[in-house]
Tab-separated table of C-alpha atoms in Angstrom:
chain	number	residue	atom	x	y	z
X	232	MET	CA	0.000	0.000	0.000
X	233	LYS	CA	1.372	3.402	-0.985
X	234	ILE	CA	1.409	5.902	1.905
X	235	ASN	CA	1.449	9.659	1.402
X	236	VAL	CA	3.991	10.602	4.081
X	237	ALA	CA	3.267	14.337	3.859
X	238	LEU	CA	-0.469	13.764	4.407
X	239	VAL	CA	0.214	11.496	7.383
X	240	LEU	CA	2.504	14.081	8.969
X	241	LEU	CA	-0.043	16.850	8.448
X	242	THR	CA	-2.839	14.794	9.967
X	243	LEU	CA	-0.829	13.609	12.975
X	244	SER	CA	0.182	17.180	13.754
X	245	LEU	CA	-3.478	18.207	14.197
X	246	PRO	CA	-4.098	19.110	17.861
X	247	CYS	CA	-7.350	18.872	19.796
X	248	MET	CA	-10.476	20.907	18.972
X	249	ALA	CA	-9.734	20.534	15.216
X	250	THR	CA	-7.377	23.516	15.329
X	251	VAL	CA	-4.629	23.537	12.713
X	252	LYS	CA	-1.138	24.518	13.839
X	253	ILE	CA	-0.018	27.001	11.203
X	254	GLU	CA	3.625	26.608	10.228
X	255	GLU	CA	3.429	26.904	6.440
X	256	GLU	CA	1.399	29.472	4.479
X	257	VAL	CA	0.971	29.240	0.700
X	258	PHE	CA	-1.169	30.610	-2.092
X	259	VAL	CA	-2.282	27.925	-4.551
X	260	THR	CA	-2.611	29.561	-7.947
X	261	GLY	CA	-5.199	28.928	-10.642
X	262	GLN	CA	-7.046	26.208	-8.725
X	263	ARG	CA	-10.114	25.653	-6.567
X	264	PRO	CA	-9.865	24.192	-3.034
X	265	GLU	CA	-11.227	20.868	-4.307
X	266	ILE	CA	-7.730	20.090	-5.560
X	267	VAL	CA	-6.678	19.508	-1.923
X	268	LYS	CA	-9.944	17.861	-0.841
X	269	GLU	CA	-8.182	15.052	1.041
X	270	LEU	CA	-6.359	17.613	3.188
X	271	ILE	CA	-9.549	19.565	3.845
X	272	ASP	CA	-11.472	16.383	4.708
X	273	SER	CA	-8.729	15.302	7.115
X	274	GLY	CA	-8.961	18.652	8.923
X	275	SER	CA	-5.212	19.209	8.547
X	276	VAL	CA	-5.374	22.520	6.623
X	277	GLU	CA	-7.287	25.778	6.523
X	278	VAL	CA	-8.540	27.459	3.358
X	279	ASP	CA	-9.002	31.202	3.077
X	280	HIS	CA	-9.721	33.922	0.502
X	281	VAL	CA	-10.918	31.783	-2.386
X	282	SER	CA	-10.895	33.747	-5.657
X	283	SER	CA	-10.695	33.287	-9.391
X	284	GLU	CA	-6.897	33.453	-9.047
X	285	GLY	CA	-6.619	30.665	-6.459
X	286	PHE	CA	-6.786	30.353	-2.695
X	287	GLU	CA	-4.753	30.602	0.489
X	288	LEU	CA	-3.796	27.367	2.242
X	289	TYR	CA	-2.452	27.043	5.785
X	290	GLY	CA	-1.026	23.993	7.516
X	291	SER	CA	1.740	22.496	9.584
X	292	LYS	CA	5.137	21.311	8.361
X	293	GLY	CA	4.710	18.980	5.416
X	294	LEU	CA	2.152	21.075	3.537
X	295	LYS	CA	4.592	22.284	0.875
X	296	THR	CA	6.029	18.783	0.506
X	297	TYR	CA	2.532	17.442	-0.114
X	298	LEU	CA	1.853	20.071	-2.761
X	299	ASP	CA	5.195	19.370	-4.430
X	300	GLN	CA	4.375	15.654	-4.564
X	301	LYS	CA	1.052	16.452	-6.214
X	302	ASN	CA	2.623	18.929	-8.654
X	303	ILE	CA	0.300	21.662	-7.372
X	304	PHE	CA	1.769	25.090	-8.082
X	305	TYR	CA	1.934	27.585	-5.207
X	306	PHE	CA	4.038	30.383	-3.785
X	307	ASP	CA	5.147	30.859	-0.201
X	308	MET	CA	3.238	33.751	1.395
X	309	LYS	CA	5.848	34.165	4.121
X	310	LEU	CA	8.247	35.559	1.524
X	311	MET	CA	6.734	39.037	1.810
X	312	ASN	CA	8.176	42.499	1.397
X	313	LYS	CA	9.848	43.000	4.781
X	314	LYS	CA	10.754	46.595	3.913
X	315	MET	CA	7.072	47.447	3.458
X	316	MET	CA	6.243	45.874	6.823
X	317	ALA	CA	8.922	47.911	8.568
X	318	ASP	CA	7.017	51.172	7.981
X	319	TYR	CA	4.183	50.140	10.305
X	320	PRO	CA	3.968	51.138	13.981
X	321	SER	CA	5.060	48.524	16.503
X	322	TYR	CA	2.824	47.192	19.257
X	323	THR	CA	4.508	49.596	21.672
X	324	GLN	CA	3.800	52.548	19.378
X	325	ILE	CA	0.162	51.473	18.943
X	326	THR	CA	-0.183	51.237	22.728
X	327	THR	CA	1.254	54.733	23.138
X	328	SER	CA	-1.113	56.134	20.484
X	329	LEU	CA	-4.140	54.628	22.211
X	330	GLN	CA	-3.033	55.860	25.629
X	331	GLU	CA	-2.507	59.378	24.271
X	332	LEU	CA	-5.969	59.389	22.667
X	333	ALA	CA	-7.611	58.289	25.916
X	334	GLN	CA	-5.720	61.017	27.798
X	335	ARG	CA	-6.606	63.653	25.204
X	336	TYR	CA	-10.332	62.852	25.172
X	337	PRO	CA	-11.084	61.551	28.696
X	338	LYS	CA	-14.743	62.640	28.606
X	339	ILE	CA	-15.579	60.238	25.799
X	340	MET	CA	-12.759	57.648	25.753
X	341	ARG	CA	-11.556	55.032	28.194
X	342	LEU	CA	-8.788	52.568	27.359
X	343	PHE	CA	-8.552	49.224	29.129
X	344	SER	CA	-7.212	45.733	28.548
X	345	ILE	CA	-9.568	42.764	28.344
X	346	GLY	CA	-6.722	40.274	28.811
X	347	LYS	CA	-3.245	39.229	27.734
X	348	THR	CA	-1.855	37.459	24.692
X	349	VAL	CA	0.339	34.355	24.752
X	350	LYS	CA	3.371	36.660	24.929
X	351	GLY	CA	1.825	38.830	27.648
X	352	ARG	CA	0.801	41.794	25.498
X	353	SER	CA	-2.357	43.677	26.479
X	354	LEU	CA	-5.488	43.258	24.367
X	355	TRP	CA	-6.524	46.906	24.248
X	356	MET	CA	-10.155	47.950	24.031
X	357	MET	CA	-11.278	51.581	23.678
X	358	LYS	CA	-14.710	52.444	24.992
X	359	ILE	CA	-16.252	55.537	23.376
X	360	SER	CA	-19.382	57.175	24.799
X	361	ASP	CA	-20.506	60.493	26.242
X	362	ASN	CA	-20.492	59.224	29.840
X	363	VAL	CA	-17.615	56.870	29.280
X	364	ASN	CA	-17.162	55.824	32.921
X	365	LEU	CA	-20.827	54.888	33.341
X	366	ASP	CA	-22.657	51.786	32.125
X	367	GLU	CA	-25.585	53.571	30.492
X	368	ILE	CA	-28.807	52.175	29.085
X	369	GLU	CA	-27.763	52.490	25.441
X	370	PRO	CA	-27.274	50.126	22.481
X	371	GLU	CA	-23.858	48.457	22.588
X	372	PHE	CA	-21.691	48.175	19.478
X	373	LYS	CA	-18.171	46.874	18.816
X	374	TYR	CA	-15.428	46.672	16.174
X	375	ILE	CA	-12.606	44.091	16.435
X	376	SER	CA	-9.737	44.007	13.971
X	377	SER	CA	-6.693	41.980	12.992
X	378	MET	CA	-7.324	38.634	14.674
X	379	HIS	CA	-5.109	37.523	11.805
X	380	GLY	CA	-1.839	39.215	12.661
X	381	ASP	CA	-0.720	39.654	9.056
X	382	GLU	CA	-3.963	41.398	8.020
X	383	ILE	CA	-3.016	44.797	9.336
X	384	THR	CA	-5.121	47.359	7.456
X	385	GLY	CA	-8.007	47.188	9.927
X	386	ARG	CA	-5.774	47.939	12.905
X	387	GLU	CA	-4.668	51.191	11.336
X	388	LEU	CA	-8.221	52.105	10.281
X	389	MET	CA	-9.444	51.610	13.848
X	390	ILE	CA	-6.783	54.042	15.113
X	391	ASN	CA	-7.840	56.554	12.445
X	392	LEU	CA	-11.509	56.123	13.371
X	393	ILE	CA	-10.837	56.702	17.076
X	394	GLN	CA	-8.775	59.789	16.241
X	395	GLU	CA	-11.495	61.284	14.043
X	396	ILE	CA	-14.196	60.673	16.631
X	397	GLY	CA	-12.102	62.442	19.241
X	398	GLN	CA	-11.334	65.374	16.976
X	399	LYS	CA	-14.909	65.879	15.729
X	400	TYR	CA	-16.962	65.117	18.826
X	401	GLY	CA	-18.896	68.244	19.739
X	402	SER	CA	-18.552	69.848	16.298
X	403	ASP	CA	-19.772	67.135	13.902
X	404	THR	CA	-23.498	66.558	14.466
X	405	GLU	CA	-23.540	62.997	13.124
X	406	ILE	CA	-20.607	61.817	15.240
X	407	THR	CA	-21.747	63.705	18.347
X	408	ASN	CA	-25.279	62.275	18.160
X	409	LEU	CA	-23.896	58.759	17.719
X	410	ILE	CA	-21.498	59.010	20.663
X	411	ASN	CA	-24.098	60.613	22.938
X	412	ASN	CA	-26.541	57.742	22.454
X	413	THR	CA	-24.376	54.648	21.983
X	414	GLU	CA	-21.771	52.635	23.865
X	415	ILE	CA	-19.063	51.861	21.317
X	416	TYR	CA	-16.117	49.529	21.884
X	417	VAL	CA	-13.156	49.341	19.484
X	418	MET	CA	-10.360	46.739	19.606
X	419	PRO	CA	-7.697	47.623	17.023
X	420	SER	CA	-5.911	44.277	17.347
X	421	MET	CA	-7.008	40.917	18.742
X	422	ASN	CA	-3.675	39.376	17.763
X	423	PRO	CA	-0.792	41.761	18.483
X	424	ASP	CA	1.604	38.812	18.884
X	425	GLY	CA	0.844	37.723	15.325
X	426	SER	CA	1.339	41.240	13.989
X	427	GLU	CA	4.697	41.562	15.742
X	428	LEU	CA	5.717	38.178	14.308
X	429	ARG	CA	4.350	39.175	10.872
X	430	GLN	CA	2.186	36.062	10.745
X	431	ARG	CA	-1.463	35.057	10.540
X	432	ALA	CA	-1.610	32.916	13.668
X	433	ASN	CA	-1.029	33.832	17.284
X	434	ALA	CA	2.235	32.964	19.060
X	435	ASN	CA	1.066	29.342	19.459
X	436	GLY	CA	0.543	28.968	15.706
X	437	THR	CA	-3.263	28.954	16.035
X	438	ASP	CA	-5.696	30.748	13.743
X	439	LEU	CA	-7.864	32.708	16.181
X	440	ASN	CA	-10.724	32.846	13.687
X	441	ARG	CA	-10.998	29.046	13.741
X	442	ASN	CA	-10.760	28.818	17.540
X	443	PHE	CA	-14.193	30.039	18.675
X	444	PRO	CA	-16.964	27.555	19.498
X	445	ASP	CA	-18.473	26.272	16.265
X	446	ILE	CA	-22.246	26.414	15.899
X	447	LEU	CA	-22.448	22.900	14.429
X	448	ARG	CA	-19.557	21.122	16.108
X	449	ASP	CA	-19.811	22.410	19.698
X	450	ARG	CA	-22.658	21.908	22.142
X	451	ASP	CA	-21.925	24.975	24.225
X	452	SER	CA	-19.837	28.137	24.229
X	453	THR	CA	-17.036	27.011	26.499
X	454	SER	CA	-13.688	28.784	26.553
X	455	ILE	CA	-11.893	25.790	28.075
X	456	GLY	CA	-8.923	24.716	25.974
X	457	ARG	CA	-9.061	27.723	23.645
X	458	GLU	CA	-6.363	30.282	22.988
X	459	VAL	CA	-6.010	33.017	25.605
X	460	GLU	CA	-6.953	35.691	23.076
X	461	ASN	CA	-10.217	33.884	22.300
X	462	GLN	CA	-10.870	33.353	25.991
X	463	ALA	CA	-10.480	37.089	26.651
X	464	VAL	CA	-12.914	38.061	23.893
X	465	MET	CA	-15.409	35.402	24.978
X	466	LYS	CA	-15.328	36.564	28.603
X	467	PHE	CA	-15.727	40.207	27.605
X	468	GLN	CA	-18.622	39.406	25.254
X	469	ALA	CA	-20.445	37.488	27.999
X	470	GLU	CA	-20.227	40.519	30.291
X	471	ARG	CA	-21.804	42.925	27.788
X	472	HIS	CA	-24.994	43.179	25.691
X	473	PHE	CA	-23.627	43.768	22.203
X	474	ALA	CA	-26.284	43.861	19.499
X	475	LEU	CA	-24.219	44.666	16.384
X	476	SER	CA	-20.547	44.337	15.500
X	477	ALA	CA	-18.014	43.771	12.745
X	478	ASN	CA	-14.552	42.274	12.501
X	479	PHE	CA	-11.889	43.296	9.998
X	480	HIS	CA	-9.545	41.316	7.790
X	481	GLY	CA	-7.465	41.745	4.639
X	482	GLY	CA	-6.642	39.817	1.477
X	483	VAL	CA	-9.595	40.922	-0.643
X	484	ILE	CA	-12.241	43.671	-0.556
X	485	VAL	CA	-15.752	42.512	0.364
X	486	ALA	CA	-18.362	42.554	3.141
X	487	ASN	CA	-19.063	38.976	4.266
X	488	TYR	CA	-22.268	38.114	6.147
X	489	PRO	CA	-23.279	34.950	8.102
X	490	TRP	CA	-23.476	32.082	8.221
X	491	ASP	CA	-19.863	31.035	7.628
X	492	SER	CA	-20.060	27.435	8.812
X	493	THR	CA	-23.266	26.223	7.164
X	494	TYR	CA	-25.073	26.738	3.870
X	495	ASP	CA	-28.336	27.202	5.772
X	496	ARG	CA	-29.608	30.778	5.620
X	497	HIS	CA	-29.260	33.005	8.681
X	498	PRO	CA	-32.548	33.813	10.519
X	499	LEU	CA	-31.989	37.472	9.581
X	500	ASP	CA	-30.499	36.711	6.174
X	501	ALA	CA	-32.163	39.511	4.185
X	502	PHE	CA	-31.536	42.035	6.954
X	503	VAL	CA	-27.851	41.252	7.526
X	504	LYS	CA	-27.309	41.224	3.762
X	505	GLU	CA	-28.924	44.674	3.622
X	506	LEU	CA	-26.548	45.924	6.325
X	507	SER	CA	-23.577	44.513	4.413
X	508	ILE	CA	-24.713	46.153	1.178
X	509	GLY	CA	-25.092	49.407	3.097
X	510	TYR	CA	-21.439	49.175	4.148
X	511	ALA	CA	-20.272	48.250	0.638
X	512	GLU	CA	-22.292	50.961	-1.130
X	513	LEU	CA	-20.315	53.698	0.609
X	514	ASN	CA	-16.956	52.147	-0.325
X	515	PRO	CA	-16.297	52.726	-4.050
X	516	GLU	CA	-13.824	49.888	-4.505
X	517	MET	CA	-16.002	47.416	-2.596
X	518	ARG	CA	-19.192	48.519	-4.340
X	519	ASN	CA	-17.636	48.126	-7.795
X	520	SER	CA	-16.134	44.683	-7.132
X	521	SER	CA	-15.786	42.476	-10.219
X	522	GLU	CA	-15.615	39.372	-8.005
X	523	PHE	CA	-18.547	39.962	-5.622
X	524	PRO	CA	-21.887	41.413	-6.823
X	525	LEU	CA	-22.712	44.594	-4.873
X	526	GLY	CA	-19.476	44.062	-2.927
X	527	VAL	CA	-20.945	41.443	-0.567
X	528	THR	CA	-21.029	37.680	-0.126
X	529	ASN	CA	-22.590	35.083	2.108
X	530	GLY	CA	-19.763	33.500	4.092
X	531	ALA	CA	-20.348	29.817	3.393
X	532	ASP	CA	-21.216	30.490	-0.248
X	533	TRP	CA	-17.709	31.932	-0.565
X	534	TYR	CA	-15.956	29.242	1.498
X	535	VAL	CA	-16.836	27.450	4.744
X	536	VAL	CA	-15.237	28.597	8.000
X	537	LYS	CA	-15.557	26.524	11.168
X	538	GLY	CA	-15.004	28.110	14.574
X	539	GLY	CA	-15.215	31.700	13.349
X	540	MET	CA	-16.115	34.683	15.501
X	541	GLN	CA	-18.898	35.901	13.195
X	542	ASP	CA	-21.132	32.848	13.646
X	543	TRP	CA	-20.284	32.381	17.343
X	544	SER	CA	-21.139	36.001	18.068
X	545	TYR	CA	-24.759	35.698	16.933
X	546	PHE	CA	-25.483	32.062	17.711
X	547	TRP	CA	-24.582	32.322	21.387
X	548	HIS	CA	-24.901	36.055	22.094
X	549	GLN	CA	-27.397	37.492	19.587
X	550	ASP	CA	-24.691	39.938	18.504
X	551	LEU	CA	-25.234	40.305	14.747
X	552	GLN	CA	-21.816	40.471	13.118
X	553	ILE	CA	-20.327	40.823	9.646
X	554	THR	CA	-16.748	40.348	8.453
X	555	VAL	CA	-15.223	43.134	6.376
X	556	GLU	CA	-12.224	42.463	4.131
X	557	LEU	CA	-10.500	45.807	3.627
X	558	SER	CA	-7.576	45.464	1.209
X	559	TYR	CA	-6.232	43.086	-1.419
X	560	ALA	CA	-2.778	43.340	0.096
X	561	LYS	CA	-2.731	42.048	3.654
X	562	TRP	CA	0.128	44.369	4.468
X	563	PRO	CA	-0.235	47.273	2.023
X	564	SER	CA	2.163	50.181	1.895
X	565	TYR	CA	1.751	52.201	5.074
X	566	HIS	CA	1.531	55.330	2.921
X	567	ASP	CA	-1.740	53.981	1.468
X	568	ILE	CA	-3.518	53.787	4.831
X	569	PRO	CA	-5.072	57.292	4.518
X	570	ASP	CA	-6.647	56.227	1.219
X	571	PHE	CA	-8.037	53.043	2.763
X	572	TYR	CA	-9.498	55.084	5.594
X	573	ALA	CA	-11.037	57.565	3.151
X	574	ASN	CA	-12.662	54.651	1.281
X	575	ASN	CA	-14.065	53.124	4.483
X	576	ARG	CA	-14.759	56.158	6.661
X	577	ASP	CA	-18.404	56.700	5.677
X	578	SER	CA	-19.051	52.944	5.791
X	579	LEU	CA	-17.653	52.708	9.326
X	580	ILE	CA	-19.864	55.533	10.582
X	581	PHE	CA	-22.914	54.207	8.709
X	582	TYR	CA	-22.524	50.734	10.147
X	583	MET	CA	-22.170	51.963	13.735
X	584	LYS	CA	-25.403	53.913	13.362
X	585	GLN	CA	-27.263	50.736	12.373
X	586	VAL	CA	-27.177	49.520	15.978
X	587	HIS	CA	-30.069	51.963	16.492
X	588	ARG	CA	-32.241	49.894	14.147
X	589	GLY	CA	-33.455	47.919	17.114
X	590	ALA	CA	-35.400	47.879	20.349
X	591	GLY	CA	-34.995	46.625	23.858
X	592	PHE	CA	-35.925	46.919	27.503
X	593	LYS	CA	-34.272	47.461	30.855
X	594	PHE	CA	-35.683	46.418	34.243
X	595	ALA	CA	-35.306	48.825	37.151
X	596	LYS	CA	-34.516	45.877	39.417
X	597	THR	CA	-31.210	44.065	39.200
X	598	ASN	CA	-30.484	40.552	37.925
X	599	ALA	CA	-33.807	39.943	36.159
X	600	GLU	CA	-33.515	37.113	33.653
X	601	GLY	CA	-35.795	35.049	31.490
X	602	VAL	CA	-36.989	34.705	27.897
X	603	VAL	CA	-38.509	37.219	25.496
X	604	SER	CA	-40.694	36.008	22.614
X	605	ILE	CA	-40.747	38.463	19.706
X	606	THR	CA	-43.557	38.739	17.155
X	607	GLN	CA	-43.443	41.155	14.256
X	608	ILE	CA	-46.813	42.924	13.951
X	609	SER	CA	-46.158	45.028	10.845
X	610	PRO	CA	-45.428	45.411	7.984
X	611	GLU	CA	-46.193	41.671	8.177
X	612	LYS	CA	-47.103	39.334	11.012
X	613	LYS	CA	-44.228	36.998	11.713
X	614	ASP	CA	-42.812	34.953	14.576
X	615	PHE	CA	-39.365	36.348	15.287
X	616	GLY	CA	-38.236	33.742	17.804
X	617	ASN	CA	-37.423	33.361	21.496
X	618	TYR	CA	-34.355	34.904	23.123
X	619	ALA	CA	-32.835	34.617	26.573
X	620	PHE	CA	-32.037	37.780	28.506
X	621	SER	CA	-30.032	38.367	31.667
X	622	SER	CA	-28.731	41.173	33.898
X	623	SER	CA	-32.121	42.910	33.529
X	624	GLU	CA	-31.357	44.029	29.970
X	625	PHE	CA	-32.199	43.048	26.387
X	626	TYR	CA	-31.710	44.757	23.028
X	627	LYS	CA	-31.877	43.400	19.482
X	628	VAL	CA	-31.281	44.894	16.039
X	629	MET	CA	-34.122	44.052	13.634
X	630	PRO	CA	-35.685	45.221	10.368
X	631	GLU	CA	-37.900	48.276	10.708
X	632	GLY	CA	-41.457	47.564	11.774
X	633	LYS	CA	-43.667	47.119	14.820
X	634	TYR	CA	-43.053	44.255	17.247
X	635	ARG	CA	-44.585	42.694	20.338
X	636	PHE	CA	-42.224	41.543	23.095
X	637	SER	CA	-43.691	38.916	25.452
X	638	ILE	CA	-41.298	38.947	28.386
X	639	LYS	CA	-41.345	36.050	30.822
X	640	GLU	CA	-39.064	36.225	33.836
X	641	LYS	CA	-37.725	33.149	35.578
X	642	ASN	CA	-39.937	33.959	38.566
X	643	GLY	CA	-42.989	33.516	36.309
X	644	SER	CA	-43.835	37.199	35.905
X	645	VAL	CA	-45.026	38.069	32.382
X	646	LYS	CA	-45.059	41.457	30.624
X	647	ASP	CA	-46.114	42.420	27.089
X	648	LEU	CA	-44.502	45.329	25.310
X	649	GLU	CA	-45.053	46.855	21.865
X	650	VAL	CA	-42.126	48.597	20.214
X	651	GLU	CA	-41.348	50.165	16.852
X	652	VAL	CA	-38.028	49.951	15.015
X	653	ARG	CA	-37.249	52.791	12.641
X	654	LYS	CA	-34.570	53.197	10.014
X	655	ASP	CA	-32.089	56.098	10.016
X	656	GLU	CA	-33.110	57.336	13.426
X	657	ILE	CA	-31.013	57.607	16.578
X	658	GLY	CA	-33.226	57.887	19.634
X	659	SER	CA	-32.156	59.436	22.907
X	660	ASN	CA	-30.048	56.703	24.568
X	661	GLY	CA	-31.508	54.204	22.135
X	662	ASN	CA	-34.920	52.606	21.756
X	663	PHE	CA	-35.232	51.164	25.273
X	664	ALA	CA	-38.381	50.658	27.326
X	665	LEU	CA	-37.872	50.946	31.082
X	666	LEU	CA	-39.702	48.264	33.093
X	667	ASN	CA	-40.458	47.945	36.806
């Protein structure tokens, strides 16, 4: 019997939780992923950024040997332009920039760490709101970038966004209204170790966007055995009530909406696609994509991702999330960052405002929990599902219309509430009903 030694080595190197240890990174040219189907089926590789030109392939030692044996043409993505990389700020410089921004705008910005990386670097999160030191009754929104350390454009755009908000708060009506009525959280980098190492994975060689609980494979959202960066994000998410978010990547230009891990349609498929189109429409290069109609794609229809943050975020936390790919080059010339920000600036502001396309409630008492059943009343009558709530608070982004909330607490108390969700409207502190 003939044994493919490279395939055996790749498969044996696969650790627990179906996480691939990334040691070799290649781009397979002119082919579809089906050409490495046996590797994909064995769970020993990861596929990313499938296009008409080819696809990215990540695996442990032995991947290139396997491709050589199969006469599959590729190039090594680790052989990048190191001079271009050198122009970017270091982790220390990014930290200093964030600290200076928080010090410059203390009324609306608070910088804190949600945890540490494998190498002990802080995972910085910037909270932006008008009463930044208070936990107000407002819709909660977040941006997270660069969980792939070598996809750096988003990190720089997040710094630019924070800077502009600080500079224009109080003078720009749109920005001021948004900040006064929203709790916004921005994490410029979820994987600073990877960025310092100029690699996709974290310092343990793990792809953080394959390390979240998977909606098909995992029974619950446990952080046990996951990378410390994932654990930090999971803990932080569980402590908040995020209703809308996005995460940023690089390697192509497109807005990707869930699901990523299954071809089934998302419960809010039309709505989340509409939000993605809204982002893409304001970005000329994304909008005019020759690869993706309207500049958007369903995740699984593009390629399947297991253990991604986008699916986990909604499935377990009702935090509707899209994935935005910002640049064809993962590490573009640093001098081009202002142009990337100009292309995405209006989209970033637009998308944050969409968190106000929702409704919720807040109990005056503490620690109320239970289930809310949502029925759409108009423009059509429709069962919208049942959702758990905790910590006396619930908020959900939904298509515009009128809804009935049937709220049942664990103590058996029942309340009915009618709400209306409007488009392009930011209410005072959000569309919350206060309950006794």
